[in-house]
Amino acid sequence: SYLLGKGFENVYHLKGGILNYLKEVPEEKTMWKGECYVFDERVSVSHGLRVGTYGKCRACRRPLSEEGKKHQHYEEGASCELCYSEYTEQQRERFRTRHRAISLAKARGVPHLGSAARSAKETKKRAREWAELTEEESSSTVLPRHNATSIMKS
């Protein structure tokens, strides 16, 4: 309705959205040109939901074209042409450190940070604790459980 309000007459709604359109309609039959920005690690997709050519600047999180990766201010994990002047050298050094940590975790095949890493750490910790219990202890030990009712009452 924004476009209709701006005077455009030929405005249509895509049933199922743009991604469904790119997935279902054969490329040779579409009027879509280019790539579609998506809010996940793919950054952009093209017809058939193939991963597009855009990457993401890990400092500012903006989409980054292949051409942008060739710019003198692009440094993987630290800056791009668009954000280079927005950050100090100290901030870019923090970004470099974060990027090295993420790359190392990826190479090791382990989660870096966030709920997935915390969950994996917690699972390993509980497994170690459980393994350390003797058979006698394990038969009489009750591990803590939470449910919606007990949490709401506390």
mmCIF file with all atom_site columns, C-alpha atoms in Angstrom:
data_model
loop_
_atom_site.group_PDB
_atom_site.id
_atom_site.type_symbol
_atom_site.label_atom_id
_atom_site.label_alt_id
_atom_site.label_comp_id
_atom_site.label_asym_id
_atom_site.label_entity_id
_atom_site.label_seq_id
_atom_site.pdbx_PDB_ins_code
_atom_site.Cartn_x
_atom_site.Cartn_y
_atom_site.Cartn_z
_atom_site.occupancy
_atom_site.B_iso_or_equiv
_atom_site.pdbx_formal_charge
_atom_site.auth_seq_id
_atom_site.auth_comp_id
_atom_site.auth_asym_id
_atom_site.auth_atom_id
_atom_site.pdbx_PDB_model_num
ATOM 1   C CA . SER A 1 1   ? 0.000  0.000   0.000   1.00 0.00 ? 1   SER A CA 1
ATOM 2   C CA . TYR A 1 2   ? 3.047  2.293   0.401   1.00 0.00 ? 2   TYR A CA 1
ATOM 3   C CA . LEU A 1 3   ? 3.688  2.125   -3.336  1.00 0.00 ? 3   LEU A CA 1
ATOM 4   C CA . LEU A 1 4   ? 0.006  2.641   -4.127  1.00 0.00 ? 4   LEU A CA 1
ATOM 5   C CA . GLY A 1 5   ? 0.116  5.736   -1.929  1.00 0.00 ? 5   GLY A CA 1
ATOM 6   C CA . LYS A 1 6   ? 3.084  6.988   -3.943  1.00 0.00 ? 6   LYS A CA 1
ATOM 7   C CA . GLY A 1 7   ? 1.060  6.756   -7.165  1.00 0.00 ? 7   GLY A CA 1
ATOM 8   C CA . PHE A 1 8   ? 2.166  3.381   -8.520  1.00 0.00 ? 8   PHE A CA 1
ATOM 9   C CA . GLU A 1 9   ? -0.680 1.495   -10.199 1.00 0.00 ? 9   GLU A CA 1
ATOM 10  C CA . ASN A 1 10  ? 0.722  -1.929  -11.044 1.00 0.00 ? 10  ASN A CA 1
ATOM 11  C CA . VAL A 1 11  ? 1.479  -3.212  -7.546  1.00 0.00 ? 11  VAL A CA 1
ATOM 12  C CA . TYR A 1 12  ? 1.000  -6.901  -6.831  1.00 0.00 ? 12  TYR A CA 1
ATOM 13  C CA . HIS A 1 13  ? 1.268  -9.177  -3.809  1.00 0.00 ? 13  HIS A CA 1
ATOM 14  C CA . LEU A 1 14  ? 3.266  -12.394 -4.237  1.00 0.00 ? 14  LEU A CA 1
ATOM 15  C CA . LYS A 1 15  ? 1.359  -15.258 -2.673  1.00 0.00 ? 15  LYS A CA 1
ATOM 16  C CA . GLY A 1 16  ? 3.782  -16.977 -0.317  1.00 0.00 ? 16  GLY A CA 1
ATOM 17  C CA . GLY A 1 17  ? 6.263  -14.096 -0.494  1.00 0.00 ? 17  GLY A CA 1
ATOM 18  C CA . ILE A 1 18  ? 9.374  -13.396 -2.488  1.00 0.00 ? 18  ILE A CA 1
ATOM 19  C CA . LEU A 1 19  ? 11.299 -16.432 -1.271  1.00 0.00 ? 19  LEU A CA 1
ATOM 20  C CA . ASN A 1 20  ? 8.492  -18.767 -2.294  1.00 0.00 ? 20  ASN A CA 1
ATOM 21  C CA . TYR A 1 21  ? 8.415  -17.033 -5.700  1.00 0.00 ? 21  TYR A CA 1
ATOM 22  C CA . LEU A 1 22  ? 12.176 -17.530 -6.142  1.00 0.00 ? 22  LEU A CA 1
ATOM 23  C CA . LYS A 1 23  ? 11.852 -21.149 -5.038  1.00 0.00 ? 23  LYS A CA 1
ATOM 24  C CA . GLU A 1 24  ? 8.826  -22.171 -7.119  1.00 0.00 ? 24  GLU A CA 1
ATOM 25  C CA . VAL A 1 25  ? 8.895  -20.141 -10.344 1.00 0.00 ? 25  VAL A CA 1
ATOM 26  C CA . PRO A 1 26  ? 11.474 -21.306 -12.913 1.00 0.00 ? 26  PRO A CA 1
ATOM 27  C CA . GLU A 1 27  ? 14.141 -18.667 -13.565 1.00 0.00 ? 27  GLU A CA 1
ATOM 28  C CA . GLU A 1 28  ? 13.282 -18.400 -17.255 1.00 0.00 ? 28  GLU A CA 1
ATOM 29  C CA . LYS A 1 29  ? 9.655  -17.526 -16.381 1.00 0.00 ? 29  LYS A CA 1
ATOM 30  C CA . THR A 1 30  ? 10.254 -14.854 -13.734 1.00 0.00 ? 30  THR A CA 1
ATOM 31  C CA . MET A 1 31  ? 10.561 -11.120 -13.926 1.00 0.00 ? 31  MET A CA 1
ATOM 32  C CA . TRP A 1 32  ? 12.873 -11.074 -10.894 1.00 0.00 ? 32  TRP A CA 1
ATOM 33  C CA . LYS A 1 33  ? 16.337 -9.720  -11.540 1.00 0.00 ? 33  LYS A CA 1
ATOM 34  C CA . GLY A 1 34  ? 19.201 -9.856  -9.094  1.00 0.00 ? 34  GLY A CA 1
ATOM 35  C CA . GLU A 1 35  ? 19.361 -11.260 -5.597  1.00 0.00 ? 35  GLU A CA 1
ATOM 36  C CA . CYS A 1 36  ? 17.131 -11.032 -2.555  1.00 0.00 ? 36  CYS A CA 1
ATOM 37  C CA . TYR A 1 37  ? 18.526 -10.008 0.840   1.00 0.00 ? 37  TYR A CA 1
ATOM 38  C CA . VAL A 1 38  ? 17.795 -12.529 3.604   1.00 0.00 ? 38  VAL A CA 1
ATOM 39  C CA . PHE A 1 39  ? 18.285 -12.143 7.349   1.00 0.00 ? 39  PHE A CA 1
ATOM 40  C CA . ASP A 1 40  ? 20.565 -15.125 7.905   1.00 0.00 ? 40  ASP A CA 1
ATOM 41  C CA . GLU A 1 41  ? 24.102 -16.219 7.081   1.00 0.00 ? 41  GLU A CA 1
ATOM 42  C CA . ARG A 1 42  ? 23.281 -16.664 3.393   1.00 0.00 ? 42  ARG A CA 1
ATOM 43  C CA . VAL A 1 43  ? 22.985 -12.853 3.120   1.00 0.00 ? 43  VAL A CA 1
ATOM 44  C CA . SER A 1 44  ? 21.361 -13.094 -0.308  1.00 0.00 ? 44  SER A CA 1
ATOM 45  C CA . VAL A 1 45  ? 19.644 -15.710 -2.462  1.00 0.00 ? 45  VAL A CA 1
ATOM 46  C CA . SER A 1 46  ? 18.843 -15.987 -6.143  1.00 0.00 ? 46  SER A CA 1
ATOM 47  C CA . HIS A 1 47  ? 16.463 -18.185 -8.134  1.00 0.00 ? 47  HIS A CA 1
ATOM 48  C CA . GLY A 1 48  ? 15.916 -21.628 -6.651  1.00 0.00 ? 48  GLY A CA 1
ATOM 49  C CA . LEU A 1 49  ? 17.055 -20.163 -3.306  1.00 0.00 ? 49  LEU A CA 1
ATOM 50  C CA . ARG A 1 50  ? 20.685 -20.649 -4.348  1.00 0.00 ? 50  ARG A CA 1
ATOM 51  C CA . VAL A 1 51  ? 23.063 -18.760 -2.066  1.00 0.00 ? 51  VAL A CA 1
ATOM 52  C CA . GLY A 1 52  ? 23.824 -15.416 -3.650  1.00 0.00 ? 52  GLY A CA 1
ATOM 53  C CA . THR A 1 53  ? 27.106 -13.668 -4.245  1.00 0.00 ? 53  THR A CA 1
ATOM 54  C CA . TYR A 1 54  ? 26.925 -11.223 -1.338  1.00 0.00 ? 54  TYR A CA 1
ATOM 55  C CA . GLY A 1 55  ? 28.811 -11.705 1.881   1.00 0.00 ? 55  GLY A CA 1
ATOM 56  C CA . LYS A 1 56  ? 28.560 -9.746  5.108   1.00 0.00 ? 56  LYS A CA 1
ATOM 57  C CA . CYS A 1 57  ? 30.943 -7.311  6.725   1.00 0.00 ? 57  CYS A CA 1
ATOM 58  C CA . ARG A 1 58  ? 31.541 -8.813  10.161  1.00 0.00 ? 58  ARG A CA 1
ATOM 59  C CA . ALA A 1 59  ? 32.162 -5.393  11.691  1.00 0.00 ? 59  ALA A CA 1
ATOM 60  C CA . CYS A 1 60  ? 29.023 -3.513  10.614  1.00 0.00 ? 60  CYS A CA 1
ATOM 61  C CA . ARG A 1 61  ? 26.904 -6.478  9.384   1.00 0.00 ? 61  ARG A CA 1
ATOM 62  C CA . ARG A 1 62  ? 26.076 -4.738  6.076   1.00 0.00 ? 62  ARG A CA 1
ATOM 63  C CA . PRO A 1 63  ? 25.820 -6.781  2.850   1.00 0.00 ? 63  PRO A CA 1
ATOM 64  C CA . LEU A 1 64  ? 29.102 -6.895  0.971   1.00 0.00 ? 64  LEU A CA 1
ATOM 65  C CA . SER A 1 65  ? 29.523 -7.446  -2.763  1.00 0.00 ? 65  SER A CA 1
ATOM 66  C CA . GLU A 1 66  ? 32.494 -9.179  -4.363  1.00 0.00 ? 66  GLU A CA 1
ATOM 67  C CA . GLU A 1 67  ? 33.576 -5.738  -5.577  1.00 0.00 ? 67  GLU A CA 1
ATOM 68  C CA . GLY A 1 68  ? 33.348 -4.415  -2.010  1.00 0.00 ? 68  GLY A CA 1
ATOM 69  C CA . LYS A 1 69  ? 35.749 -7.146  -0.873  1.00 0.00 ? 69  LYS A CA 1
ATOM 70  C CA . LYS A 1 70  ? 38.364 -5.683  -3.235  1.00 0.00 ? 70  LYS A CA 1
ATOM 71  C CA . HIS A 1 71  ? 38.193 -2.190  -1.717  1.00 0.00 ? 71  HIS A CA 1
ATOM 72  C CA . GLN A 1 72  ? 41.306 -0.960  0.107   1.00 0.00 ? 72  GLN A CA 1
ATOM 73  C CA . HIS A 1 73  ? 39.374 -0.574  3.379   1.00 0.00 ? 73  HIS A CA 1
ATOM 74  C CA . TYR A 1 74  ? 37.964 -4.094  3.373   1.00 0.00 ? 74  TYR A CA 1
ATOM 75  C CA . GLU A 1 75  ? 39.562 -6.396  5.901   1.00 0.00 ? 75  GLU A CA 1
ATOM 76  C CA . GLU A 1 76  ? 37.790 -9.669  6.637   1.00 0.00 ? 76  GLU A CA 1
ATOM 77  C CA . GLY A 1 77  ? 36.287 -9.540  10.095  1.00 0.00 ? 77  GLY A CA 1
ATOM 78  C CA . ALA A 1 78  ? 37.396 -5.937  10.765  1.00 0.00 ? 78  ALA A CA 1
ATOM 79  C CA . SER A 1 79  ? 35.995 -3.388  8.281   1.00 0.00 ? 79  SER A CA 1
ATOM 80  C CA . CYS A 1 80  ? 34.569 -2.585  4.876   1.00 0.00 ? 80  CYS A CA 1
ATOM 81  C CA . GLU A 1 81  ? 34.428 0.496   2.672   1.00 0.00 ? 81  GLU A CA 1
ATOM 82  C CA . LEU A 1 82  ? 31.177 1.598   4.319   1.00 0.00 ? 82  LEU A CA 1
ATOM 83  C CA . CYS A 1 83  ? 32.209 1.279   7.962   1.00 0.00 ? 83  CYS A CA 1
ATOM 84  C CA . TYR A 1 84  ? 35.970 1.873   7.961   1.00 0.00 ? 84  TYR A CA 1
ATOM 85  C CA . SER A 1 85  ? 35.599 5.514   9.042   1.00 0.00 ? 85  SER A CA 1
ATOM 86  C CA . GLU A 1 86  ? 32.888 4.669   11.602  1.00 0.00 ? 86  GLU A CA 1
ATOM 87  C CA . TYR A 1 87  ? 35.245 2.715   13.890  1.00 0.00 ? 87  TYR A CA 1
ATOM 88  C CA . THR A 1 88  ? 38.529 3.455   15.628  1.00 0.00 ? 88  THR A CA 1
ATOM 89  C CA . GLU A 1 89  ? 41.640 1.337   15.178  1.00 0.00 ? 89  GLU A CA 1
ATOM 90  C CA . GLN A 1 90  ? 41.082 0.001   18.705  1.00 0.00 ? 90  GLN A CA 1
ATOM 91  C CA . GLN A 1 91  ? 37.567 -1.153  17.747  1.00 0.00 ? 91  GLN A CA 1
ATOM 92  C CA . ARG A 1 92  ? 38.873 -2.761  14.541  1.00 0.00 ? 92  ARG A CA 1
ATOM 93  C CA . GLU A 1 93  ? 41.458 -4.629  16.616  1.00 0.00 ? 93  GLU A CA 1
ATOM 94  C CA . ARG A 1 94  ? 38.638 -5.987  18.810  1.00 0.00 ? 94  ARG A CA 1
ATOM 95  C CA . PHE A 1 95  ? 36.812 -7.084  15.631  1.00 0.00 ? 95  PHE A CA 1
ATOM 96  C CA . ARG A 1 96  ? 39.997 -8.831  14.409  1.00 0.00 ? 96  ARG A CA 1
ATOM 97  C CA . THR A 1 97  ? 40.297 -10.674 17.720  1.00 0.00 ? 97  THR A CA 1
ATOM 98  C CA . ARG A 1 98  ? 36.644 -11.752 17.556  1.00 0.00 ? 98  ARG A CA 1
ATOM 99  C CA . HIS A 1 99  ? 37.075 -12.902 13.953  1.00 0.00 ? 99  HIS A CA 1
ATOM 100 C CA . ARG A 1 100 ? 40.148 -15.007 14.870  1.00 0.00 ? 100 ARG A CA 1
ATOM 101 C CA . ALA A 1 101 ? 38.206 -16.637 17.737  1.00 0.00 ? 101 ALA A CA 1
ATOM 102 C CA . ILE A 1 102 ? 35.233 -17.412 15.485  1.00 0.00 ? 102 ILE A CA 1
ATOM 103 C CA . SER A 1 103 ? 37.500 -18.821 12.761  1.00 0.00 ? 103 SER A CA 1
ATOM 104 C CA . LEU A 1 104 ? 39.344 -20.993 15.281  1.00 0.00 ? 104 LEU A CA 1
ATOM 105 C CA . ALA A 1 105 ? 36.100 -22.373 16.737  1.00 0.00 ? 105 ALA A CA 1
ATOM 106 C CA . LYS A 1 106 ? 34.824 -23.114 13.237  1.00 0.00 ? 106 LYS A CA 1
ATOM 107 C CA . ALA A 1 107 ? 38.057 -24.918 12.323  1.00 0.00 ? 107 ALA A CA 1
ATOM 108 C CA . ARG A 1 108 ? 37.741 -27.001 15.492  1.00 0.00 ? 108 ARG A CA 1
ATOM 109 C CA . GLY A 1 109 ? 34.093 -27.763 14.742  1.00 0.00 ? 109 GLY A CA 1
ATOM 110 C CA . VAL A 1 110 ? 32.810 -26.287 17.999  1.00 0.00 ? 110 VAL A CA 1
ATOM 111 C CA . PRO A 1 111 ? 30.314 -23.485 18.675  1.00 0.00 ? 111 PRO A CA 1
ATOM 112 C CA . HIS A 1 112 ? 31.871 -20.090 19.329  1.00 0.00 ? 112 HIS A CA 1
ATOM 113 C CA . LEU A 1 113 ? 29.493 -18.144 21.572  1.00 0.00 ? 113 LEU A CA 1
ATOM 114 C CA . GLY A 1 114 ? 25.824 -17.782 22.264  1.00 0.00 ? 114 GLY A CA 1
ATOM 115 C CA . SER A 1 115 ? 23.167 -20.215 23.387  1.00 0.00 ? 115 SER A CA 1
ATOM 116 C CA . ALA A 1 116 ? 24.502 -23.065 21.226  1.00 0.00 ? 116 ALA A CA 1
ATOM 117 C CA . ALA A 1 117 ? 27.943 -22.830 22.850  1.00 0.00 ? 117 ALA A CA 1
ATOM 118 C CA . ARG A 1 118 ? 26.505 -22.439 26.338  1.00 0.00 ? 118 ARG A CA 1
ATOM 119 C CA . SER A 1 119 ? 24.197 -25.372 25.740  1.00 0.00 ? 119 SER A CA 1
ATOM 120 C CA . ALA A 1 120 ? 27.050 -27.540 24.460  1.00 0.00 ? 120 ALA A CA 1
ATOM 121 C CA . LYS A 1 121 ? 29.251 -26.555 27.427  1.00 0.00 ? 121 LYS A CA 1
ATOM 122 C CA . GLU A 1 122 ? 26.460 -27.249 29.902  1.00 0.00 ? 122 GLU A CA 1
ATOM 123 C CA . THR A 1 123 ? 25.746 -30.643 28.315  1.00 0.00 ? 123 THR A CA 1
ATOM 124 C CA . LYS A 1 124 ? 29.436 -31.629 28.512  1.00 0.00 ? 124 LYS A CA 1
ATOM 125 C CA . LYS A 1 125 ? 29.679 -30.379 32.103  1.00 0.00 ? 125 LYS A CA 1
ATOM 126 C CA . ARG A 1 126 ? 26.635 -32.391 33.197  1.00 0.00 ? 126 ARG A CA 1
ATOM 127 C CA . ALA A 1 127 ? 27.920 -35.477 31.377  1.00 0.00 ? 127 ALA A CA 1
ATOM 128 C CA . ARG A 1 128 ? 31.267 -35.193 33.188  1.00 0.00 ? 128 ARG A CA 1
ATOM 129 C CA . GLU A 1 129 ? 29.538 -34.695 36.535  1.00 0.00 ? 129 GLU A CA 1
ATOM 130 C CA . TRP A 1 130 ? 27.296 -37.680 35.940  1.00 0.00 ? 130 TRP A CA 1
ATOM 131 C CA . ALA A 1 131 ? 30.236 -39.859 34.876  1.00 0.00 ? 131 ALA A CA 1
ATOM 132 C CA . GLU A 1 132 ? 32.058 -38.941 38.079  1.00 0.00 ? 132 GLU A CA 1
ATOM 133 C CA . LEU A 1 133 ? 29.245 -40.268 40.258  1.00 0.00 ? 133 LEU A CA 1
ATOM 134 C CA . THR A 1 134 ? 29.713 -43.750 41.590  1.00 0.00 ? 134 THR A CA 1
ATOM 135 C CA . GLU A 1 135 ? 27.068 -46.342 40.899  1.00 0.00 ? 135 GLU A CA 1
ATOM 136 C CA . GLU A 1 136 ? 25.859 -46.045 44.454  1.00 0.00 ? 136 GLU A CA 1
ATOM 137 C CA . GLU A 1 137 ? 25.565 -42.273 44.246  1.00 0.00 ? 137 GLU A CA 1
ATOM 138 C CA . SER A 1 138 ? 23.867 -42.375 40.866  1.00 0.00 ? 138 SER A CA 1
ATOM 139 C CA . SER A 1 139 ? 21.116 -44.651 42.153  1.00 0.00 ? 139 SER A CA 1
ATOM 140 C CA . SER A 1 140 ? 20.245 -42.211 44.935  1.00 0.00 ? 140 SER A CA 1
ATOM 141 C CA . THR A 1 141 ? 20.933 -38.907 43.144  1.00 0.00 ? 141 THR A CA 1
ATOM 142 C CA . VAL A 1 142 ? 18.105 -36.915 41.701  1.00 0.00 ? 142 VAL A CA 1
ATOM 143 C CA . LEU A 1 143 ? 19.127 -34.333 39.109  1.00 0.00 ? 143 LEU A CA 1
ATOM 144 C CA . PRO A 1 144 ? 17.262 -31.006 39.282  1.00 0.00 ? 144 PRO A CA 1
ATOM 145 C CA . ARG A 1 145 ? 14.250 -30.649 36.984  1.00 0.00 ? 145 ARG A CA 1
ATOM 146 C CA . HIS A 1 146 ? 12.287 -27.550 36.156  1.00 0.00 ? 146 HIS A CA 1
ATOM 147 C CA . ASN A 1 147 ? 8.908  -27.229 34.593  1.00 0.00 ? 147 ASN A CA 1
ATOM 148 C CA . ALA A 1 148 ? 6.681  -24.276 33.822  1.00 0.00 ? 148 ALA A CA 1
ATOM 149 C CA . THR A 1 149 ? 4.686  -24.748 37.033  1.00 0.00 ? 149 THR A CA 1
ATOM 150 C CA . SER A 1 150 ? 7.693  -24.801 39.360  1.00 0.00 ? 150 SER A CA 1
ATOM 151 C CA . ILE A 1 151 ? 9.256  -21.793 37.641  1.00 0.00 ? 151 ILE A CA 1
ATOM 152 C CA . MET A 1 152 ? 6.026  -19.798 37.829  1.00 0.00 ? 152 MET A CA 1
ATOM 153 C CA . LYS A 1 153 ? 5.640  -20.549 41.562  1.00 0.00 ? 153 LYS A CA 1
ATOM 154 C CA . SER A 1 154 ? 9.174  -19.397 42.431  1.00 0.00 ? 154 SER A CA 1
#
